[in-house]
Coordinates of C-alpha atoms in Angstrom, one line a residue:
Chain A
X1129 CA 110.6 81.8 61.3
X1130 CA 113.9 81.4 59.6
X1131 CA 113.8 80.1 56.6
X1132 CA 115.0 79.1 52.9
X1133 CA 112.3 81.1 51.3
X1134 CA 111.7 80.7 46.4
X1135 CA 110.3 83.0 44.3
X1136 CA 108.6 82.4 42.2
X1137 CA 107.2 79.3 43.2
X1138 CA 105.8 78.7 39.6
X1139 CA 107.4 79.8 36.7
X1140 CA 106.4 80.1 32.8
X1141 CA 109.1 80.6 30.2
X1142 CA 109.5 80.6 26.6
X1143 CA 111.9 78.1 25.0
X1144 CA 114.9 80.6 24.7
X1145 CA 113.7 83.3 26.6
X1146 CA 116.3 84.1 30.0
X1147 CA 114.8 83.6 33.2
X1148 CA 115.6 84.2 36.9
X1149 CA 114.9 82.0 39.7
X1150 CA 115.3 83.0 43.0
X1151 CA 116.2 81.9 46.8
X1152 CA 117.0 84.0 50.1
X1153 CA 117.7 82.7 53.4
X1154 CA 117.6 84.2 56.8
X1155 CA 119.5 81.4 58.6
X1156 CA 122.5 83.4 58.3
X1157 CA 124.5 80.4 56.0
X1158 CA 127.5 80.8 54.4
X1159 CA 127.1 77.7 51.8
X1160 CA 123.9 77.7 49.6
X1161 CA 122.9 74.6 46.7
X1162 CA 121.2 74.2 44.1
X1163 CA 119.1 71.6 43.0
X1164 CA 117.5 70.3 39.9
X1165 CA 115.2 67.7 40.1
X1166 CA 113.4 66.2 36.9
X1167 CA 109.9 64.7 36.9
X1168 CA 110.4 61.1 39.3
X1169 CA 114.3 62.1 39.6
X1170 CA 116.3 62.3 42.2
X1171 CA 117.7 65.9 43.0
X1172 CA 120.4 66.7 41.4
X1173 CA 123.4 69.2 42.5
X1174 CA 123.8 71.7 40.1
X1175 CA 126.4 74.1 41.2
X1176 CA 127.0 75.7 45.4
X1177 CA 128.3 78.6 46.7
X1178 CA 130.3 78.5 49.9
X1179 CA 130.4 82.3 51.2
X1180 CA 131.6 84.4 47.5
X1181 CA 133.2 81.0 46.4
X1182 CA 131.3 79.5 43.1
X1183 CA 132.0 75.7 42.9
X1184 CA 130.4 74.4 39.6
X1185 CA 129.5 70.5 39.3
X1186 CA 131.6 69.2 36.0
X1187 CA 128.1 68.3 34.6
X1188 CA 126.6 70.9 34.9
X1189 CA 125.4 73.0 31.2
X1190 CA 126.9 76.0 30.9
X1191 CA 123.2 77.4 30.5
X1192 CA 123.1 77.3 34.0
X1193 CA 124.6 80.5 35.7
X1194 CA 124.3 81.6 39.2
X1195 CA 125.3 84.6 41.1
X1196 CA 125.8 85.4 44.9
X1197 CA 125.3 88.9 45.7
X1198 CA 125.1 88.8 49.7
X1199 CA 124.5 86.1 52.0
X1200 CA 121.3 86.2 52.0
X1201 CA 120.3 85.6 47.9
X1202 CA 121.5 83.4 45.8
X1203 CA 120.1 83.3 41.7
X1204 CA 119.7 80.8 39.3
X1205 CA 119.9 81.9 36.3
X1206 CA 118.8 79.7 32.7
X1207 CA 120.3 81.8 29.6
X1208 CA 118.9 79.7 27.0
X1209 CA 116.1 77.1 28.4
X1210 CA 115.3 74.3 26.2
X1211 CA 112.9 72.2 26.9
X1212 CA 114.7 69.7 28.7
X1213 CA 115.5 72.1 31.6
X1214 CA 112.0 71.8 32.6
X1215 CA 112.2 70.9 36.1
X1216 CA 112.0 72.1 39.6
X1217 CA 114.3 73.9 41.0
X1218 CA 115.4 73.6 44.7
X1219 CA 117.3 76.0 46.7
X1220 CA 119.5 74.6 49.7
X1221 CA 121.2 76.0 52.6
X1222 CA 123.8 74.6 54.9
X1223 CA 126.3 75.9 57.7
X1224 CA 130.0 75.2 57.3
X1225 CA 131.7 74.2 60.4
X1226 CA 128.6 72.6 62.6
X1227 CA 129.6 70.6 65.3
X1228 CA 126.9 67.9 64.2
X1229 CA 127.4 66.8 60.3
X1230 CA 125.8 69.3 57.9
X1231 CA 122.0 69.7 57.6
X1232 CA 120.8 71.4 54.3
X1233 CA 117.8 73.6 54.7
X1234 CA 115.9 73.3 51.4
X1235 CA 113.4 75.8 50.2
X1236 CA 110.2 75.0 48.9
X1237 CA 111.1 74.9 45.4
X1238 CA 110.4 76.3 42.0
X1239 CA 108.6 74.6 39.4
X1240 CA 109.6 75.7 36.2
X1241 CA 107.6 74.6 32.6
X1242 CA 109.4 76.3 29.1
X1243 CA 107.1 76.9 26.7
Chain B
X1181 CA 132.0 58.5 41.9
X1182 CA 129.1 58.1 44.4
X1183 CA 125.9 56.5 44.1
X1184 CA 122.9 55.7 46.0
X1185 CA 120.3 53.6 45.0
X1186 CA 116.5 52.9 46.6
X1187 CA 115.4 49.8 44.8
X1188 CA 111.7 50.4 45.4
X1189 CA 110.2 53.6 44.1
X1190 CA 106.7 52.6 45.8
X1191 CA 106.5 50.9 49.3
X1192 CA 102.5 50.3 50.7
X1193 CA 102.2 49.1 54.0
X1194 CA 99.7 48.8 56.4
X1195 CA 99.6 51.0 60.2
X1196 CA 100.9 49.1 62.6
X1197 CA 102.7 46.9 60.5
X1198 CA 106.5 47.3 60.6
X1199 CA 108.5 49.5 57.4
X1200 CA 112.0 49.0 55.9
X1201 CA 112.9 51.2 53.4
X1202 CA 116.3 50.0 51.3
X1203 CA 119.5 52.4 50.4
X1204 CA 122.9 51.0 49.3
X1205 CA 125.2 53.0 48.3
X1206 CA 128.6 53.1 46.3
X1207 CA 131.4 55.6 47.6
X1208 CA 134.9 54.8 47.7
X1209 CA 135.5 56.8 51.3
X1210 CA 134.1 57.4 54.4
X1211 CA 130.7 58.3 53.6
X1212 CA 128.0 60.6 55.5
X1213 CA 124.5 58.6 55.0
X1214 CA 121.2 60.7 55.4
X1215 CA 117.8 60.2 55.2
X1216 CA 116.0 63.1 54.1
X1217 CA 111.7 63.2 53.7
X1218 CA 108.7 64.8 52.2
X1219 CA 105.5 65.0 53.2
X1220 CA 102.7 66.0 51.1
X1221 CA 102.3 69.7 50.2
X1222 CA 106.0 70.5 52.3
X1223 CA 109.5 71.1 51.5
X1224 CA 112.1 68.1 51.7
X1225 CA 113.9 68.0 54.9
X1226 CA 116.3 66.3 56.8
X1227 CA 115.1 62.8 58.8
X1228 CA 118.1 61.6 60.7
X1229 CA 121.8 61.2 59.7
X1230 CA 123.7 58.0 60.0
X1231 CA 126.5 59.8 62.7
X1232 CA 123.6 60.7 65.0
X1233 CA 122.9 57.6 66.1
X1234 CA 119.2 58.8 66.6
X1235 CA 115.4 57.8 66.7
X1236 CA 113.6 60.4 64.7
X1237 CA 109.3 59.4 64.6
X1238 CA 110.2 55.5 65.6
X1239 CA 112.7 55.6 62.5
X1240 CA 116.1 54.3 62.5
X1241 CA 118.9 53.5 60.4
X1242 CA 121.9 52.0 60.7
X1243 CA 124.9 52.4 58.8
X1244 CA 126.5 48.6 57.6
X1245 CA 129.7 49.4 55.7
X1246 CA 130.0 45.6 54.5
X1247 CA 127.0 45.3 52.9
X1248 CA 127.1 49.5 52.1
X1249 CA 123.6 49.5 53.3
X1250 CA 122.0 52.4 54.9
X1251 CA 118.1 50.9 55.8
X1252 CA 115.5 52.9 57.2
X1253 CA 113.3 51.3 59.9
X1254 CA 110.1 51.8 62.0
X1255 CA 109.0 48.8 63.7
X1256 CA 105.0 50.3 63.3
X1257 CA 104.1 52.5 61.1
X1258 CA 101.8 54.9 61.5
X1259 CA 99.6 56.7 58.5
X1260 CA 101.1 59.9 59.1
X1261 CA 104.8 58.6 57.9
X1262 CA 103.1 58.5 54.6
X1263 CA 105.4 60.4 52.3
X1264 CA 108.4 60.6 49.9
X1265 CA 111.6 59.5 51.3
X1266 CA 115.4 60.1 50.2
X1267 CA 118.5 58.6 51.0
X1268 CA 121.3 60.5 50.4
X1269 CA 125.0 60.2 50.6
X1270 CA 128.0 63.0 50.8
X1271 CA 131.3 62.3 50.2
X1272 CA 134.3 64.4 50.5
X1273 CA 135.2 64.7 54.5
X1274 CA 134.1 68.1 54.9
X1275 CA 130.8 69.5 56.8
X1276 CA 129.5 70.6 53.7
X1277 CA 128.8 70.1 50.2
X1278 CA 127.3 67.7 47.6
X1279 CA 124.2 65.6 48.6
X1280 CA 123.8 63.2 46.0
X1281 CA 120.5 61.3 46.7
X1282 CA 118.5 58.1 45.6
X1283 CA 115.7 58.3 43.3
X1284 CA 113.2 58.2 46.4
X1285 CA 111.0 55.6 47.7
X1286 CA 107.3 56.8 48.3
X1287 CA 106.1 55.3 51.3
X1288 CA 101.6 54.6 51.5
X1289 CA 100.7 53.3 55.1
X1290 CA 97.2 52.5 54.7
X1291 CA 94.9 52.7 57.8

């Protein structure tokens, strides 16, 4: 099935320690999200790509990189984590142009605890 | 700046009974209103969107620009609507782009 597919689904860092998250599609979508979402918080936009094109949210820590290397994946990565970056971590997908207003495909998440 | 808020973070009904799950937003344009679920042990996904017009599982939701209200309905409920629900707004007048949602209302329909 097509599909917005995490890795890893649970992830362990240490406070300070880099870490990686990250989400592939096979939808074929040209804009991809992500989303962090606190314990009993709403998700929260973080920064999307549409195609190559990076748009940051202004609020968004510049701890918080991402990179785009084909369609397909999309990283998150967290240069410094601190303990308040604890969080899950949802991917999302969307396709630009639909004749019905945008759906976004969300992936199942990854749960990330710093240590 | 655009805002959505779900004033009740916990909603128990029983089946049968009907459900009304608030949203009002704040957006100073033409907004895009969505409802977005999920259930237990799955990935969050869309419900229905305001411009749709649709039923999705008995739900509806109709879009009051006056009162910036965005409600989600079922007349009966059944125990298998039991989940986490989202409202969620975008601004901005394109077909993609920023979601920003409510803090969720979790819906118990006891049997």
């Amino acid at each position: 099935d097509a599909m917005v597919i995490q890795n890893p689904r649970y992830q362990v860092t240490q406070f300070g320690k880099p870490v990686t998250l990250s989400c592939s599609q096979t939808l074929n979508h040209n804009v991809m999200y992500w989303y962090q979402q606190k314990s009993s918080q709403a998700p929260k936009l973080l920064f999307h790509y549409y195609d190559k094109d990076f748009n940051n949210e202004a609020d968004t820590p510049d701890n918080f990189q991402s990179r785009r290397p084909n369609t397909s994946f999309c990283f998150l990565d967290i240069r410094s984590p601190g303990l308040g970056d604890a969080a899950m971590y949802l991917c999302a997908t969307s396709r630009d142009g639909a004749v019905d207003y945008n759906e976004q495909f969300f992936g199942p998440g990854t749960r990330l605890t710093v240590l | 700046a655009q805002r959505v808020t779900q004033p009740e973070k916990l909603l128990s009904v029983f089946k049968g009974a009907p459900v009304e799950l608030k949203c009002n937003y704040s957006y100073s344009g033409s907004p895009e209103l969505f409802w977005y679920v999920q259930y237990s042990r799955q990935r969050l996904q869309l419900l229905l969107r305001h411009i749709s017009r649709e039923s999705i599982k008995g739900f509806t939701a109709d879009l009051n620009k006056g009162e910036t209200s965005f409600h989600l309905k079922k007349p009966f409920a059944q125990e298998e609507d039991s989940a986490m629900y989202y409202c969620a707004l975008k601004g901005g007048g394109t077909s993609y782009g920023k979601l920003t949602f409510g803090q969720g209302t979790i819906l118990t329909v006891h049997p």
